[in-house]
CSV table of C-alpha atoms in Angstrom, one decimal:
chain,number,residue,atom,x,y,z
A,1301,UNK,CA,131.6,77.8,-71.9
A,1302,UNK,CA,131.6,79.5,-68.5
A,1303,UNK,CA,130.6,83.0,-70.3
A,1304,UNK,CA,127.5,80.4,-71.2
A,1305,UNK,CA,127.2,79.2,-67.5
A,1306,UNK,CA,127.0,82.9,-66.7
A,1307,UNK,CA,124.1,83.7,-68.5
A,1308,UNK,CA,122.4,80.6,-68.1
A,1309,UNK,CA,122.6,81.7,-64.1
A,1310,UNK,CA,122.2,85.1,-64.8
A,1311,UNK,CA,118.9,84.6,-67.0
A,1312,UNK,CA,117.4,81.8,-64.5
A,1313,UNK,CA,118.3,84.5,-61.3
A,1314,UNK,CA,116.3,87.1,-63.0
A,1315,UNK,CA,112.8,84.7,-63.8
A,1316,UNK,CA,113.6,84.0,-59.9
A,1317,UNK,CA,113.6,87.4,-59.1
A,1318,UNK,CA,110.5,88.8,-60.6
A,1319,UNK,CA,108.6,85.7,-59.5
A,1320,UNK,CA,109.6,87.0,-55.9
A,1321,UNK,CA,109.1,90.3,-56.7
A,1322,UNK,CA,105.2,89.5,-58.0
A,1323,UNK,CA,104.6,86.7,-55.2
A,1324,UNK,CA,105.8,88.3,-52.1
A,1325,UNK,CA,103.2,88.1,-49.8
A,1326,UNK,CA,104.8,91.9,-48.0
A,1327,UNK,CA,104.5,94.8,-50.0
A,1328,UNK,CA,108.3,95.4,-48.7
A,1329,UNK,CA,109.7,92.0,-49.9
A,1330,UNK,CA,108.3,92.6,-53.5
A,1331,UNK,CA,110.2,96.3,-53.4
A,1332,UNK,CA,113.0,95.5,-52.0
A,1333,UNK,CA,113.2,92.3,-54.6
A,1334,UNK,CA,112.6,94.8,-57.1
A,1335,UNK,CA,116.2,95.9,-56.7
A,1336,UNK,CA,118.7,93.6,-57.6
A,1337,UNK,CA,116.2,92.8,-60.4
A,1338,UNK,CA,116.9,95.5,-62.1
A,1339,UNK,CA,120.6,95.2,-61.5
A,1340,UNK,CA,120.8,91.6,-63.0
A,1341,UNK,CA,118.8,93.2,-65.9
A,1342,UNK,CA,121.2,96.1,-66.4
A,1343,UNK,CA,123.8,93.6,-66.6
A,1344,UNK,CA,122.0,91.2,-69.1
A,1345,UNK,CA,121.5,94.0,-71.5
A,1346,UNK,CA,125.2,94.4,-71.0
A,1347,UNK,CA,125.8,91.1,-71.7
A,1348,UNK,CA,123.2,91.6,-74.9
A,1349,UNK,CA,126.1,94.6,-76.3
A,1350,UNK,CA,123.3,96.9,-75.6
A,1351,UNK,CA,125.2,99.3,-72.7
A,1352,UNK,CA,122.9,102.5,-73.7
A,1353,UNK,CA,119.9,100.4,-72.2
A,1354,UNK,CA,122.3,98.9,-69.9
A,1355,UNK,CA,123.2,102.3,-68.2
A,1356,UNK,CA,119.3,103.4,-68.5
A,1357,UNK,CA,118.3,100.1,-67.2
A,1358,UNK,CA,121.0,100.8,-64.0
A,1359,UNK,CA,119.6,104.2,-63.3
A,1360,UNK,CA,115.7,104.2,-64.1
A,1361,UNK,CA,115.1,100.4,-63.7
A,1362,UNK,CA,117.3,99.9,-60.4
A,1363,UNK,CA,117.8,103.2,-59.3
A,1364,UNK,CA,114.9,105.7,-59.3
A,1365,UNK,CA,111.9,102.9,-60.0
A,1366,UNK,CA,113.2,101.3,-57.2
A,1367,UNK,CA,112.8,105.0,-55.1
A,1368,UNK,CA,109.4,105.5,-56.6
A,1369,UNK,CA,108.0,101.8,-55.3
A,1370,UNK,CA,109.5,102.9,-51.8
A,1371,UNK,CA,107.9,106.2,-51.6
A,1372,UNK,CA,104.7,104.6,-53.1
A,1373,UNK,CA,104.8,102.0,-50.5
A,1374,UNK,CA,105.6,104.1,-47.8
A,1375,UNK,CA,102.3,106.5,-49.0
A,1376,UNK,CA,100.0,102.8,-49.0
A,1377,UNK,CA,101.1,102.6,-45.1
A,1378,UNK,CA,100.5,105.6,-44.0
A,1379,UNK,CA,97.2,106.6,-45.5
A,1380,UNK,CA,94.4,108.5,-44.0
A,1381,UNK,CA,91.2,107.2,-42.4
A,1382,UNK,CA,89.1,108.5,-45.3
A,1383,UNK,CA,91.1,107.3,-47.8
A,1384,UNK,CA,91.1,103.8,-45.4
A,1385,UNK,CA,87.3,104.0,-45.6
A,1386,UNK,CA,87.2,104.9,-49.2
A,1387,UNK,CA,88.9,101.5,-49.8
A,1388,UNK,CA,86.7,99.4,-47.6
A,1389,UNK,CA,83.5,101.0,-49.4
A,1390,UNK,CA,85.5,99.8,-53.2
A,1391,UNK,CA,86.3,96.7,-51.4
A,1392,UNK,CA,82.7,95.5,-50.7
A,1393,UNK,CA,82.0,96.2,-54.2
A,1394,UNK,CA,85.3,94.2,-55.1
A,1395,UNK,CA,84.2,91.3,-52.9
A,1396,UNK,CA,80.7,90.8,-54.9
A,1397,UNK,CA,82.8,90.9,-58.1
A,1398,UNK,CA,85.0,88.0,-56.7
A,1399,UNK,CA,81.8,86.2,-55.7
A,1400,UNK,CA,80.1,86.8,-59.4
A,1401,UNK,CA,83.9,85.8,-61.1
A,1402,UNK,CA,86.6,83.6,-58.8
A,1403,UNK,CA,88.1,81.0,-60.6
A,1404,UNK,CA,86.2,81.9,-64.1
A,1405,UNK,CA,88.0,85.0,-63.5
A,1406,UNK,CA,91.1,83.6,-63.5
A,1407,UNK,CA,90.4,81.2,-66.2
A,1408,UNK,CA,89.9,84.2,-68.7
A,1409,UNK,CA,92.6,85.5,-67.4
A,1410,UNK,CA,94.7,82.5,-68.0
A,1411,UNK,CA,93.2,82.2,-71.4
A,1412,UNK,CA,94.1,85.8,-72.3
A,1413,UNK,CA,97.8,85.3,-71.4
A,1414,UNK,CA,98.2,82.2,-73.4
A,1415,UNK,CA,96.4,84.1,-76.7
A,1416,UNK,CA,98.6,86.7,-76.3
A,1417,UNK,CA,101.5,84.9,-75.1
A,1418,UNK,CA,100.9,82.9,-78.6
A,1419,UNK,CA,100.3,85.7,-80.7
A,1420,UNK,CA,103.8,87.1,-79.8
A,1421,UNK,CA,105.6,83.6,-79.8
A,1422,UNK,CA,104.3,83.7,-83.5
A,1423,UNK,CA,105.2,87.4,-84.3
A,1424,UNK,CA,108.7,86.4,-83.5
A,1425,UNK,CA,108.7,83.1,-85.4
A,1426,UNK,CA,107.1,84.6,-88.7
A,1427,UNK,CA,110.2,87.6,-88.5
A,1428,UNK,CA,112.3,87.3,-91.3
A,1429,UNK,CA,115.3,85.8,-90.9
A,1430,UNK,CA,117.6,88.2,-91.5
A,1431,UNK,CA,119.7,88.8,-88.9
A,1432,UNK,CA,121.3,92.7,-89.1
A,1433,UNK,CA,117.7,94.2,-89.2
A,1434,UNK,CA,118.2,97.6,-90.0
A,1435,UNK,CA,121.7,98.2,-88.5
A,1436,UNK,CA,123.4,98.2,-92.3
A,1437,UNK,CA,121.4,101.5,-93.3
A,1438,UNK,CA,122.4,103.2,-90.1
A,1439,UNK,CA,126.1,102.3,-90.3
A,1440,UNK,CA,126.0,103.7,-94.2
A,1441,UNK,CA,124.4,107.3,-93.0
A,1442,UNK,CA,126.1,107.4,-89.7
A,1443,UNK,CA,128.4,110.2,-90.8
A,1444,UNK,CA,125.8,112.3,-92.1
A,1445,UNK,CA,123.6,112.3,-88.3
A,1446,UNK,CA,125.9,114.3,-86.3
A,1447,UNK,CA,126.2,112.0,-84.0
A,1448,UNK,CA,128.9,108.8,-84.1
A,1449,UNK,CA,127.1,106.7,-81.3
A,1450,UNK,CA,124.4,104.8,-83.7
A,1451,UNK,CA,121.8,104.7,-80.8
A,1452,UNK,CA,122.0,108.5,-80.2
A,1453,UNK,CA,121.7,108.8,-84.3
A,1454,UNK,CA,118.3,107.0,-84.4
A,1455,UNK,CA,117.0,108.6,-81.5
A,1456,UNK,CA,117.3,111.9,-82.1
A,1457,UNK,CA,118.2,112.0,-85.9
A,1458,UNK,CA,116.4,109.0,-87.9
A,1459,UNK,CA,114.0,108.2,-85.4
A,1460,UNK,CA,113.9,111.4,-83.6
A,1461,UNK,CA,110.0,111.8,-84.0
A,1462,UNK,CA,109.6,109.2,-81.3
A,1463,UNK,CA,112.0,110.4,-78.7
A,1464,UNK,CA,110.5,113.5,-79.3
A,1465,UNK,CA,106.8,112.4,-78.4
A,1466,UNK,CA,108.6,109.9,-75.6
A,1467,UNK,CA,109.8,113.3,-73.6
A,1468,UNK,CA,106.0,114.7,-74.3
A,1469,UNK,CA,104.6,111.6,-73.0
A,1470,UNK,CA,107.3,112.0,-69.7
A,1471,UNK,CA,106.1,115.6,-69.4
A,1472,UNK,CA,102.5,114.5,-69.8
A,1473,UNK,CA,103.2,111.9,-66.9
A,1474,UNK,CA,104.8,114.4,-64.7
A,1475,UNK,CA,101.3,116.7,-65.5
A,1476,UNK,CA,99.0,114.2,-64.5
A,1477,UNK,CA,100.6,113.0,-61.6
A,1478,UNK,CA,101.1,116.9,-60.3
A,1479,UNK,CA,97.5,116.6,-60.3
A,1480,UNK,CA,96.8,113.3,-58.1
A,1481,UNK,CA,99.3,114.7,-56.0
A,1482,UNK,CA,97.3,117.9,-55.0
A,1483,UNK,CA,94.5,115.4,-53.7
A,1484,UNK,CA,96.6,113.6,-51.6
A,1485,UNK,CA,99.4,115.9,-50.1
A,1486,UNK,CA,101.7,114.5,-47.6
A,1487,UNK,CA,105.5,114.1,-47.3
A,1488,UNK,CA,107.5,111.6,-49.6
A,1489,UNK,CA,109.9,111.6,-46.2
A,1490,UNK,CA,108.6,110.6,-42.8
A,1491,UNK,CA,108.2,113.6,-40.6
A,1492,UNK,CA,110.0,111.3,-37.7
A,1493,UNK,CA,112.9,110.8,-40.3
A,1494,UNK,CA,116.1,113.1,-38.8
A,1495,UNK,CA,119.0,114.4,-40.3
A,1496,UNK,CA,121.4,112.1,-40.9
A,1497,UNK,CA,124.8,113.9,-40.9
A,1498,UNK,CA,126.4,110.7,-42.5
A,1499,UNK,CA,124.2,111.0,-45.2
A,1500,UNK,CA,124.7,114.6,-45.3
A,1501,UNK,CA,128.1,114.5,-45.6
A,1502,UNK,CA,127.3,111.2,-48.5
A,1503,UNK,CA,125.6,113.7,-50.4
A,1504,UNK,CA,128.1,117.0,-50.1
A,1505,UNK,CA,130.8,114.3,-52.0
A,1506,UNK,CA,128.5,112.4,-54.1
A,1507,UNK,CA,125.8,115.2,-55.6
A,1508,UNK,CA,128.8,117.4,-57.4
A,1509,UNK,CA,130.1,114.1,-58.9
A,1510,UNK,CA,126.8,112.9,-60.0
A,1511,UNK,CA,126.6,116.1,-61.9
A,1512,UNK,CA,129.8,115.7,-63.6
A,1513,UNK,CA,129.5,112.1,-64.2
A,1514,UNK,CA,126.0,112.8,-66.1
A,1515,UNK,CA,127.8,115.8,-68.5
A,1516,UNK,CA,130.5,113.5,-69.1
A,1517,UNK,CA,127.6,111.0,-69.8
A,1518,UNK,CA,125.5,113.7,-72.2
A,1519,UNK,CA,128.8,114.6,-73.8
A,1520,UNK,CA,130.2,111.0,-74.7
A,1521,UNK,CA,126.4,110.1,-76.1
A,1522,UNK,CA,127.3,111.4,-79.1
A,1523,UNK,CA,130.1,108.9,-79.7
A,1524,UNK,CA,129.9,106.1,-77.5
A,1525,UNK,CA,127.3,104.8,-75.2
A,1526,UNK,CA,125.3,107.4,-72.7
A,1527,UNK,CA,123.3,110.3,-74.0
A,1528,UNK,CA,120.2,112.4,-72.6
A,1529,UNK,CA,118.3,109.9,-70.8
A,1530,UNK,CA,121.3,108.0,-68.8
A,1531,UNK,CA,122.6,111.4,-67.7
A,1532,UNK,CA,119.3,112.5,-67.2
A,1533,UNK,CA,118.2,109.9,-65.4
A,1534,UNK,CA,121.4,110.1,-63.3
A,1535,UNK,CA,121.1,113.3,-62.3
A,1536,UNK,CA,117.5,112.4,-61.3
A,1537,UNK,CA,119.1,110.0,-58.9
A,1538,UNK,CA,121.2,113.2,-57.4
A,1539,UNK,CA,117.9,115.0,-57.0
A,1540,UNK,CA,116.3,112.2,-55.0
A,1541,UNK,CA,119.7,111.8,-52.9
A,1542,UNK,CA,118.9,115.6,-52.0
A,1543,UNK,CA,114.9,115.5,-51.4
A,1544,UNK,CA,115.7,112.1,-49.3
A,1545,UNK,CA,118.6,114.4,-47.2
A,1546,UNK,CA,115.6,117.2,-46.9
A,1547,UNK,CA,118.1,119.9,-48.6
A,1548,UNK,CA,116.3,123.1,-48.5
A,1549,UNK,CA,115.6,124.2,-52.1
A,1550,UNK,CA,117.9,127.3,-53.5
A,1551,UNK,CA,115.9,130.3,-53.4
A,1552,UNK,CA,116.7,131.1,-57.1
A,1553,UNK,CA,114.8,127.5,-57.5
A,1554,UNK,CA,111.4,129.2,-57.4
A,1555,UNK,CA,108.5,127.4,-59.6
A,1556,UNK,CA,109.1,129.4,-62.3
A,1557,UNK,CA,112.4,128.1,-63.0
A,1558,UNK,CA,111.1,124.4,-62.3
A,1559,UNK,CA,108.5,124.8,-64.6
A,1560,UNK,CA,110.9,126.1,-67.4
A,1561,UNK,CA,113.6,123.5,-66.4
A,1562,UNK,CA,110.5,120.7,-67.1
A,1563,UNK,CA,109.6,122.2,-70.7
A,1564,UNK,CA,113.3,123.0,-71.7
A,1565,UNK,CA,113.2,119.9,-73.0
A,1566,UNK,CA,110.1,119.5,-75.1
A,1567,UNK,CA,110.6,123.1,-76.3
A,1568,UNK,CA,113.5,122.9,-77.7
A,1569,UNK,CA,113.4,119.5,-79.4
A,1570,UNK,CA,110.1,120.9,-81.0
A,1571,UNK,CA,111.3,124.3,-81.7
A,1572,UNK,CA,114.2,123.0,-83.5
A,1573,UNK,CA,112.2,120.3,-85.0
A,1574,UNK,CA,109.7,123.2,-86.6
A,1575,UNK,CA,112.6,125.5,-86.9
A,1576,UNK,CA,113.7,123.3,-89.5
A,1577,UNK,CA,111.1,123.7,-91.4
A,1578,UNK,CA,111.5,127.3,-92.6
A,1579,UNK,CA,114.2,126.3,-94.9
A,1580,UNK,CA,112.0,124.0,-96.9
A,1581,UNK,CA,112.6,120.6,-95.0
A,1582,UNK,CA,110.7,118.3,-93.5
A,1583,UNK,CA,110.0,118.3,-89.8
A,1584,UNK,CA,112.7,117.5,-87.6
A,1585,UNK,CA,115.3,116.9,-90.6
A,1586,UNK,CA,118.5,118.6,-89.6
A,1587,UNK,CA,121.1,120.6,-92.2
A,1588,UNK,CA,123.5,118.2,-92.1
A,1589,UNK,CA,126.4,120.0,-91.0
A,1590,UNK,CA,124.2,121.6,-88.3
A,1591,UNK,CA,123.4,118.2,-87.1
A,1592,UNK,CA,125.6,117.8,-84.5
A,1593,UNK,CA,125.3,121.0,-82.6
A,1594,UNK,CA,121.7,120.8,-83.0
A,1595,UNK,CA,122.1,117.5,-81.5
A,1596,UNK,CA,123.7,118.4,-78.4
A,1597,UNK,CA,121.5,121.6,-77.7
A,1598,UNK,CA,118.6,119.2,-77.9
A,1599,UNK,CA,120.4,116.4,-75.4
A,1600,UNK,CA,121.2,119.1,-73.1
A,1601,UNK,CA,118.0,120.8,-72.7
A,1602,UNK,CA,116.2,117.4,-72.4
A,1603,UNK,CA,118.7,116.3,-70.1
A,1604,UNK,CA,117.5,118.8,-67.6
A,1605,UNK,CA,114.0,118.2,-68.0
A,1606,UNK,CA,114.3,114.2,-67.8
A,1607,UNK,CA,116.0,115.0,-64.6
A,1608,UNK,CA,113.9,117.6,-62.8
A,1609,UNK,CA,110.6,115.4,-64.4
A,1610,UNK,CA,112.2,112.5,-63.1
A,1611,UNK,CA,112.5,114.0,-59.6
A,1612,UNK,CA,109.5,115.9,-59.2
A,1613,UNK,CA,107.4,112.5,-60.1
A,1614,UNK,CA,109.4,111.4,-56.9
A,1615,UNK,CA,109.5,114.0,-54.5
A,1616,UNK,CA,107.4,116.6,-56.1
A,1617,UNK,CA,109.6,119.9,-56.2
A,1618,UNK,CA,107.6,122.3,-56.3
A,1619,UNK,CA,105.9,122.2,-53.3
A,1620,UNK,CA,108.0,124.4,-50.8
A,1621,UNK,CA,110.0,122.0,-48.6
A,1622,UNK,CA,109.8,122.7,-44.9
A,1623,UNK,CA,113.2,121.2,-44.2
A,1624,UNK,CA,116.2,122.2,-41.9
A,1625,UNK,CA,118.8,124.0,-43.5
A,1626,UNK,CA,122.5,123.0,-44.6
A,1627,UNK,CA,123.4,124.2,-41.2
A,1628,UNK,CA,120.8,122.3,-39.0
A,1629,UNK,CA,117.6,122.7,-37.1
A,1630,UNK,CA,114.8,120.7,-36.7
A,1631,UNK,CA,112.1,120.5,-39.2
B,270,UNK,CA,152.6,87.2,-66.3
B,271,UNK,CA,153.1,88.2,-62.5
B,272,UNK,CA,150.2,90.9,-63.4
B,273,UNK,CA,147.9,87.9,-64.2
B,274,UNK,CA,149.0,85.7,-61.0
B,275,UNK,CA,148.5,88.9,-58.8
B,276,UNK,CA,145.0,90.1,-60.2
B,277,UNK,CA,144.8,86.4,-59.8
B,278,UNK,CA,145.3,86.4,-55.9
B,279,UNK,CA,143.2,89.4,-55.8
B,280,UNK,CA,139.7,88.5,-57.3
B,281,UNK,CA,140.3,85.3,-55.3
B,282,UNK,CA,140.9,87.4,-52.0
B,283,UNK,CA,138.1,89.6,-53.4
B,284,UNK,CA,135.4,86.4,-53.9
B,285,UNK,CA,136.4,85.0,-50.4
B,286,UNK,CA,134.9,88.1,-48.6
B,287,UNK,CA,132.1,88.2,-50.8
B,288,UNK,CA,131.7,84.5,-49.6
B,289,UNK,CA,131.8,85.0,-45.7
B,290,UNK,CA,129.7,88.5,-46.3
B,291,UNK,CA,126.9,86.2,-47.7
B,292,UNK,CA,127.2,83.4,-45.0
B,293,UNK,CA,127.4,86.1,-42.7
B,294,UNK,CA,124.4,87.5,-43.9
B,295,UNK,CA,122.3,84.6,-43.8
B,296,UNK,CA,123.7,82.9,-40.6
B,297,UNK,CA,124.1,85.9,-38.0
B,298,UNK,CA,121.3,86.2,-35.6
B,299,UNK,CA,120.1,90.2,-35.8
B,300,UNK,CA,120.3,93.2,-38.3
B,301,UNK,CA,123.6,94.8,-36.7
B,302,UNK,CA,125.5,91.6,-37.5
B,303,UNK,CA,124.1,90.7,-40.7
B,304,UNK,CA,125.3,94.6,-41.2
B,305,UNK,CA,128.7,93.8,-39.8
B,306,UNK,CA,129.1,90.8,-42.3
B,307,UNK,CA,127.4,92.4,-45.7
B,308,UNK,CA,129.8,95.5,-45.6
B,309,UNK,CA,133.0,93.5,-45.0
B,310,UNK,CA,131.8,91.9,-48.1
B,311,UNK,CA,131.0,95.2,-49.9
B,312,UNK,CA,134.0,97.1,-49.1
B,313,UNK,CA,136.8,94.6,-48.9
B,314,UNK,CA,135.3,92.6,-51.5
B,315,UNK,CA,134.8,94.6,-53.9
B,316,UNK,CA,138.0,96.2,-53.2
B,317,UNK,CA,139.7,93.2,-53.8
B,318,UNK,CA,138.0,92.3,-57.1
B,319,UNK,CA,137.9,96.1,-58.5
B,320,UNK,CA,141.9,95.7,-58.1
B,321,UNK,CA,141.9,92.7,-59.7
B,322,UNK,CA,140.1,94.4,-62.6
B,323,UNK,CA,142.4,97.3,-62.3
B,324,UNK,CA,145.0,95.3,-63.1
B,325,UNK,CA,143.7,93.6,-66.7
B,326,UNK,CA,142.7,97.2,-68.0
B,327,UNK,CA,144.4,98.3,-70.8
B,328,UNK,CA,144.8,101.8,-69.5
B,329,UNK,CA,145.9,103.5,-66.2
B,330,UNK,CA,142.7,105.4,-67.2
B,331,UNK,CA,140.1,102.5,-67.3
B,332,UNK,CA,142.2,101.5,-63.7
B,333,UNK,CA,141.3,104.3,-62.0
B,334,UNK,CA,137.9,104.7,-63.3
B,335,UNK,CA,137.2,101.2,-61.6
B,336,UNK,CA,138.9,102.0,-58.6
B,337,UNK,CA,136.4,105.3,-58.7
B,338,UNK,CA,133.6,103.4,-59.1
B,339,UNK,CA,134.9,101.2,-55.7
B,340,UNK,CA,135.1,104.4,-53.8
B,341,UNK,CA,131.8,105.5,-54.6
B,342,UNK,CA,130.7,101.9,-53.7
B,343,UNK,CA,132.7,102.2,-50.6
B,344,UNK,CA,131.0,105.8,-49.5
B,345,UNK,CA,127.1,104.5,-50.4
B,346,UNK,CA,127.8,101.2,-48.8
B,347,UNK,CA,128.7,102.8,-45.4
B,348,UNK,CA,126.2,105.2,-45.6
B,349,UNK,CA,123.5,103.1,-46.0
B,350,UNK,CA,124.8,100.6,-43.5
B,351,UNK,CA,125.0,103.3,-40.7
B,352,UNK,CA,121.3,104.6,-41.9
B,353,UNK,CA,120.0,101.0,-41.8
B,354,UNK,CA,121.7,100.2,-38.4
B,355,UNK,CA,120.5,104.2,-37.5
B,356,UNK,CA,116.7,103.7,-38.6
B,357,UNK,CA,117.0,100.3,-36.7
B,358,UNK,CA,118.5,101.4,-33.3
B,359,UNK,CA,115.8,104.3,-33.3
B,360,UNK,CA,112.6,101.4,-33.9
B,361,UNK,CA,113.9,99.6,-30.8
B,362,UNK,CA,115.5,96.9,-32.1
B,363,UNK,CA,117.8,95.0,-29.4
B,364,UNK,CA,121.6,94.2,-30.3
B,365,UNK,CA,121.6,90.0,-30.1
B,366,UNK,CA,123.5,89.1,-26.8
B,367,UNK,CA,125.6,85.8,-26.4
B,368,UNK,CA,122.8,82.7,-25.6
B,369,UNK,CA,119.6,84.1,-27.4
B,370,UNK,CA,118.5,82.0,-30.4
């Protein structure tokens, strides 16, 4: 009964909250709303027994999405005059659209979300009833994945075809966004920002256990809930802590070791998933007493490259920061 | 038994802060006592309930991962009060003073 009252409050809290988030009138409101959103999500998947997504949900959803909005929103502040003008010229063209569409506009629109709305609503009704889904077939073959977590033995043993195009897609993302980025170059942190020595001293404490917290993440995936994209994901989180504390990149960090730390990933799920093949197997099926190593050598590498993609598509790494150093100055 | 009634005492302890953090946060007039209120909720509060939990988990090793994870919560929480109060002192805004609305 009162677990029941929880989710009742829990599920009505989160409707609340994105309506917020995608009414606010302020650009920070709707951010900032976007927050505890994806907390109260984090802990509905919990409450779902789903922690792997709960964890990601906690980290991508609430942690670094969360970032990204901020940076984006600081970016839509401070924009240039020509980019100002730019707008002004799309907005005049935008204006006659409103005049030609309005409120038949947002009739289609209305009609649209109710046809598709429907369409799923019936998707879901017509699903057969049965309730395991496909759950009974990984329990029977769980032993023979290499991996005893069943989430991290679909992704990257039954399934592993689509996490393998999911970390090409996040390496795609990272491209195209590298590119935008050129055209419109300009600090994720305000120049007028200064060192903070309490969050300095935050991040000394909190960065090392970030990194051991994500390889004790990436090593219990293969048995229990965590794996490459939570510890990923977290470590992402460390390296926004650090771009947001201006830490001056190591000089052993040079672009060619950022570029290799983003394709670590990629390359080695694809080598092994072609490597494979020389023995006379399909693609990406693994020996099966090699399946665990294989496994973790593929978790690890795309653990890295989760984590410095995730970053850069925040901060942008490999642009040469002009920031104080550990032992102060100004910038 | 006496472990139930004192994780018990604690969450309810723990719940009260989080109580008068909210009120706090809602009814205090500027940003530096909202601030004062919402991390008396975060640290005490959390404190409280964190032991509470402590207390039910099966191991000494589940216990002192939550107490980890009130630590962290206790190091971010300061920080980002003292960058919030920081950014706000540095944009001007005036401390409230006794007979302002």
């Amino acid at each position: 009964m009162t677990v029941w009252a929880f989710d009742i409050l829990a599920l009505l809290a989160l409707v609340w909250l994105a309506w917020r988030a995608m009414t606010a009138r302020r650009i920070e409101v709707a951010v900032v709303t976007f927050l505890p959103y994806g907390l109260l999500m984090a802990l509905v998947w919990a409450r779902l027994r789903a922690p792997d997504i709960a964890i990601a949900e906690a980290a991508i959803g609430a942690g670094l999405t969360t970032a990204l909005l901020i940076a984006a929103a600081n970016r839509i502040r401070r924009r240039s005059a020509y980019e100002r003008a730019a707008d002004t010229a799309a907005a005049s063209s935008r204006s006659a659209d409103a005049r030609l569409g309005g409120w038949g506009k947002q009739l289609v629109g209305a009609v649209l979300a109710c046809v598709v709305g429907g369409l799923l609503a019936a998707a879901v009704a017509n699903l057969p009833a049965q309730q395991a889904g496909l759950s009974p077939q990984v329990e029977a073959n769980l032993s023979d994945s290499g991996a005893g977590n069943p989430v991290t033995a679909v992704l990257l043993n039954f399934r592993g075809y689509d996490t393998l195009l999911e970390i090409a897609v996040l390496l795609l993302a990272l491209i195209g966004v590298m590119q935008l980025r050129r055209e419109t170059p300009g600090p994720v942190v305000s120049a007028e920002q200064r060192h903070s020595l309490v969050l300095d001293s935050l991040v000394h404490v909190i960065v090392p256990l970030i990194v051991i917290v994500s390889g004790y993440l990436l090593w219990r995936g293969g048995d229990a809930p965590g794996g490459a994209f939570q510890a990923g994901a977290l470590l992402a989180g460390a390296g926004v802590l650090l771009i947001l504390n201006k830490q001056a990149r190591p000089a052993w960090l040079s672009a060619r070791v950022v570029r290799a730390f983003v394709a670590a990933g990629l390359l080695m799920f694809g080598g092994v998933a072609l490597n494979v093949m020389w023995t006379g197997r399909n693609l990406l099926e693994y020996p099966i007493e090699l399946a665990k190593p294989l496994i973790l050598a593929i978790e690890a590498a795309a653990t890295v490259s989760i984590a410095v993609i995730l970053t850069m598509l925040f901060g942008g790494v490999l642009t040469p920061h002009r920031a104080p150093s550990l032992q102060g100055g100004a910038s | 038994m006496w472990v139930d009634v004192l994780s018990g005492l604690a969450l309810v302890t723990g719940l009260a802060f989080f109580v008068a953090g909210t009120v706090g946060l809602i009814r205090f007039p500027d940003i530096y006592t909202r601030l004062h209120a919402l991390t008396k909720a975060d640290t005490l509060g959390l404190g409280f309930v964190s032991l509470a939990i402590a207390l039910q988990s099966p191991s000494i090793f589940v216990a002192l991962k939550v107490m980890l994870v009130w630590a962290v919560a206790l190091a971010a929480g300061a920080t980002a009060c003292n960058l919030i109060a920081q950014y706000a002192d540095r944009s001007g805004l005036r401390p409230w003073e006794r007979g302002e609305p």
